[in-house]
């Protein structure tokens, strides 16, 4: 039987995950587990590249992310679930690759300037921030991942890793790594309750772990079609955040019916919201129940991540043995 192709992906530990994180990536990761050899890691070192001044929340955030992953259905029996800093070989590969990575390559990565502009309140003139695409490349290459699930906006990072594979082979005359391919995933755009992209930093997110009451409160406050002022005005579902949520939680036939009722003022926004809230709660109830299984059990949670990290290390160590050898830093 042919070996399963390997997939690698990760999340920065930013705290509890929201609906955008779930429908944008996590749901897809869960679906890949049977067909692929999946490696999913919490990228705690990456959190430091932009948050090196405020590290006090990282520990709690790592645990929250792990709980959300398990709640969503990532299964440690099927996937290797680990914490980046528990596989220190990532750092060693990052260092060795840094020796042959041209500075200009790092400066050209489009997100470098974009993120600097977005996070203008932080001093990001640090090597850690400039070098984060290289750390990301090391994360991928150390497992010889065949595929990396990415959105269009992350293609440049993956191309960076692919170019690095070619440069490493050219300079060392050894093919240690293989070029990872993008697995382009079509993620629906999940708006926050204010219509902007759902994001923790915008304060417009609904979280995977939110209670029924929190879901209800946030959804009742969500902006609908701003032009629909009165019940008798026809609405435009395509500009309505609640309608975007219906597409996630309500069956297709009903979604089509709501769209037409909205356009003909056949349904009011309050009733439309109530239906959507009911469906969202129904969707999240079993996921939240799985999350509760891990509440108050940090030791067990971290033991699971420790076991995954050890499994990942076995692979990473073998690759590092080869890398050290071809880079001439093995003695005796
Ligand atoms: S009826 Fe529903 S889809 Fe239409 S604007 Fe109101 S909440 Fe949005």
PDB file of N, CA, C and O in Angstrom, residues 224-252:
ATOM      1  N   UNK A 224     -27.282  43.503   9.874  1.00  0.00           N
ATOM      2  CA  UNK A 224     -27.907  42.807   8.730  1.00  0.00           C
ATOM      3  C   UNK A 224     -27.740  43.688   7.484  1.00  0.00           C
ATOM      4  O   UNK A 224     -26.696  44.295   7.333  1.00  0.00           O
ATOM      5  N   UNK A 225     -28.743  43.737   6.631  1.00  0.00           N
ATOM      6  CA  UNK A 225     -28.655  44.666   5.483  1.00  0.00           C
ATOM      7  C   UNK A 225     -28.910  46.076   6.013  1.00  0.00           C
ATOM      8  O   UNK A 225     -30.035  46.389   6.425  1.00  0.00           O
ATOM      9  N   UNK A 226     -27.892  46.955   6.002  1.00  0.00           N
ATOM     10  CA  UNK A 226     -28.067  48.275   6.609  1.00  0.00           C
ATOM     11  C   UNK A 226     -29.145  49.113   5.917  1.00  0.00           C
ATOM     12  O   UNK A 226     -29.713  50.032   6.523  1.00  0.00           O
ATOM     13  N   UNK A 227     -29.450  48.770   4.655  1.00  0.00           N
ATOM     14  CA  UNK A 227     -30.460  49.561   3.923  1.00  0.00           C
ATOM     15  C   UNK A 227     -31.876  49.127   4.298  1.00  0.00           C
ATOM     16  O   UNK A 227     -32.846  49.801   3.949  1.00  0.00           O
ATOM     17  N   UNK A 228     -32.011  47.984   4.982  1.00  0.00           N
ATOM     18  CA  UNK A 228     -33.362  47.509   5.338  1.00  0.00           C
ATOM     19  C   UNK A 228     -33.752  48.106   6.682  1.00  0.00           C
ATOM     20  O   UNK A 228     -33.436  47.565   7.746  1.00  0.00           O
ATOM     21  N   UNK A 229     -34.437  49.221   6.615  1.00  0.00           N
ATOM     22  CA  UNK A 229     -34.730  49.975   7.837  1.00  0.00           C
ATOM     23  C   UNK A 229     -35.995  49.469   8.536  1.00  0.00           C
ATOM     24  O   UNK A 229     -36.079  49.462   9.747  1.00  0.00           O
ATOM     25  N   UNK A 230     -37.029  49.092   7.723  1.00  0.00           N
ATOM     26  CA  UNK A 230     -38.292  48.674   8.324  1.00  0.00           C
ATOM     27  C   UNK A 230     -38.636  47.259   7.890  1.00  0.00           C
ATOM     28  O   UNK A 230     -38.165  46.789   6.854  1.00  0.00           O
ATOM     29  N   UNK A 231     -39.500  46.616   8.663  1.00  0.00           N
ATOM     30  CA  UNK A 231     -39.895  45.219   8.389  1.00  0.00           C
ATOM     31  C   UNK A 231     -40.421  45.050   6.963  1.00  0.00           C
ATOM     32  O   UNK A 231     -40.174  44.039   6.306  1.00  0.00           O
ATOM     33  N   UNK A 232     -41.147  46.061   6.472  1.00  0.00           N
ATOM     34  CA  UNK A 232     -41.757  45.922   5.133  1.00  0.00           C
ATOM     35  C   UNK A 232     -40.797  46.235   3.977  1.00  0.00           C
ATOM     36  O   UNK A 232     -41.140  46.047   2.810  1.00  0.00           O
ATOM     37  N   UNK A 233     -39.569  46.712   4.310  1.00  0.00           N
ATOM     38  CA  UNK A 233     -38.589  46.965   3.241  1.00  0.00           C
ATOM     39  C   UNK A 233     -38.002  45.642   2.746  1.00  0.00           C
ATOM     40  O   UNK A 233     -37.657  44.784   3.563  1.00  0.00           O
ATOM     41  N   UNK A 234     -37.863  45.491   1.436  1.00  0.00           N
ATOM     42  CA  UNK A 234     -37.166  44.285   0.964  1.00  0.00           C
ATOM     43  C   UNK A 234     -35.674  44.379   1.308  1.00  0.00           C
ATOM     44  O   UNK A 234     -35.118  45.471   1.388  1.00  0.00           O
ATOM     45  N   UNK A 235     -35.049  43.244   1.565  1.00  0.00           N
ATOM     46  CA  UNK A 235     -33.633  43.252   1.954  1.00  0.00           C
ATOM     47  C   UNK A 235     -32.736  42.642   0.884  1.00  0.00           C
ATOM     48  O   UNK A 235     -33.214  42.094  -0.116  1.00  0.00           O
ATOM     49  N   UNK A 236     -31.466  42.759   1.088  1.00  0.00           N
ATOM     50  CA  UNK A 236     -30.491  42.134   0.183  1.00  0.00           C
ATOM     51  C   UNK A 236     -29.633  41.157   0.997  1.00  0.00           C
ATOM     52  O   UNK A 236     -28.731  41.580   1.726  1.00  0.00           O
ATOM     53  N   UNK A 237     -29.920  39.867   0.881  1.00  0.00           N
ATOM     54  CA  UNK A 237     -29.183  38.887   1.704  1.00  0.00           C
ATOM     55  C   UNK A 237     -27.678  38.890   1.428  1.00  0.00           C
ATOM     56  O   UNK A 237     -26.886  38.552   2.309  1.00  0.00           O
ATOM     57  N   UNK A 238     -27.301  39.303   0.220  1.00  0.00           N
ATOM     58  CA  UNK A 238     -25.882  39.241  -0.134  1.00  0.00           C
ATOM     59  C   UNK A 238     -25.013  40.220   0.645  1.00  0.00           C
ATOM     60  O   UNK A 238     -23.797  40.097   0.650  1.00  0.00           O
ATOM     61  N   UNK A 239     -25.635  41.211   1.276  1.00  0.00           N
ATOM     62  CA  UNK A 239     -24.824  42.151   2.078  1.00  0.00           C
ATOM     63  C   UNK A 239     -25.049  41.934   3.579  1.00  0.00           C
ATOM     64  O   UNK A 239     -24.603  42.728   4.397  1.00  0.00           O
ATOM     65  N   UNK A 240     -25.742  40.852   3.914  1.00  0.00           N
ATOM     66  CA  UNK A 240     -26.146  40.631   5.309  1.00  0.00           C
ATOM     67  C   UNK A 240     -25.268  39.575   5.991  1.00  0.00           C
ATOM     68  O   UNK A 240     -25.081  38.478   5.457  1.00  0.00           O
ATOM     69  N   UNK A 241     -24.761  39.923   7.162  1.00  0.00           N
ATOM     70  CA  UNK A 241     -23.887  38.985   7.886  1.00  0.00           C
ATOM     71  C   UNK A 241     -24.645  37.743   8.352  1.00  0.00           C
ATOM     72  O   UNK A 241     -24.107  36.643   8.350  1.00  0.00           O
ATOM     73  N   UNK A 242     -25.895  37.958   8.753  1.00  0.00           N
ATOM     74  CA  UNK A 242     -26.691  36.812   9.222  1.00  0.00           C
ATOM     75  C   UNK A 242     -26.883  35.817   8.072  1.00  0.00           C
ATOM     76  O   UNK A 242     -26.799  34.610   8.262  1.00  0.00           O
ATOM     77  N   UNK A 243     -27.083  36.353   6.877  1.00  0.00           N
ATOM     78  CA  UNK A 243     -27.252  35.438   5.738  1.00  0.00           C
ATOM     79  C   UNK A 243     -25.961  34.632   5.496  1.00  0.00           C
ATOM     80  O   UNK A 243     -26.011  33.446   5.180  1.00  0.00           O
ATOM     81  N   UNK A 244     -24.812  35.281   5.687  1.00  0.00           N
ATOM     82  CA  UNK A 244     -23.539  34.549   5.544  1.00  0.00           C
ATOM     83  C   UNK A 244     -23.483  33.418   6.575  1.00  0.00           C
ATOM     84  O   UNK A 244     -22.983  32.325   6.287  1.00  0.00           O
ATOM     85  N   UNK A 245     -24.003  33.653   7.773  1.00  0.00           N
ATOM     86  CA  UNK A 245     -24.016  32.594   8.800  1.00  0.00           C
ATOM     87  C   UNK A 245     -25.030  31.496   8.442  1.00  0.00           C
ATOM     88  O   UNK A 245     -24.784  30.323   8.705  1.00  0.00           O
ATOM     89  N   UNK A 246     -26.164  31.909   7.869  1.00  0.00           N
ATOM     90  CA  UNK A 246     -27.142  30.884   7.437  1.00  0.00           C
ATOM     91  C   UNK A 246     -26.459  29.879   6.499  1.00  0.00           C
ATOM     92  O   UNK A 246     -26.710  28.686   6.563  1.00  0.00           O
ATOM     93  N   UNK A 247     -25.595  30.389   5.630  1.00  0.00           N
ATOM     94  CA  UNK A 247     -24.941  29.486   4.664  1.00  0.00           C
ATOM     95  C   UNK A 247     -24.081  28.441   5.381  1.00  0.00           C
ATOM     96  O   UNK A 247     -23.777  27.398   4.836  1.00  0.00           O
ATOM     97  N   UNK A 248     -23.659  28.756   6.611  1.00  0.00           N
ATOM     98  CA  UNK A 248     -22.849  27.804   7.373  1.00  0.00           C
ATOM     99  C   UNK A 248     -23.712  26.784   8.109  1.00  0.00           C
ATOM    100  O   UNK A 248     -23.298  25.652   8.326  1.00  0.00           O
ATOM    101  N   UNK A 249     -24.883  27.211   8.540  1.00  0.00           N
ATOM    102  CA  UNK A 249     -25.619  26.384   9.503  1.00  0.00           C
ATOM    103  C   UNK A 249     -26.987  25.902   9.040  1.00  0.00           C
ATOM    104  O   UNK A 249     -27.589  25.059   9.687  1.00  0.00           O
ATOM    105  N   UNK A 250     -27.489  26.481   7.977  1.00  0.00           N
ATOM    106  CA  UNK A 250     -28.867  26.184   7.584  1.00  0.00           C
ATOM    107  C   UNK A 250     -28.849  25.379   6.285  1.00  0.00           C
ATOM    108  O   UNK A 250     -27.990  25.611   5.434  1.00  0.00           O
ATOM    109  N   UNK A 251     -29.798  24.421   6.156  1.00  0.00           N
ATOM    110  CA  UNK A 251     -29.722  23.582   4.952  1.00  0.00           C
ATOM    111  C   UNK A 251     -30.017  24.405   3.693  1.00  0.00           C
ATOM    112  O   UNK A 251     -30.710  25.429   3.754  1.00  0.00           O
ATOM    113  N   UNK A 252     -29.462  23.895   2.601  1.00  0.00           N
ATOM    114  CA  UNK A 252     -29.466  24.680   1.351  1.00  0.00           C
ATOM    115  C   UNK A 252     -30.830  25.162   0.894  1.00  0.00           C
ATOM    116  O   UNK A 252     -30.996  26.306   0.481  1.00  0.00           O
TER     117      UNK A 252
END
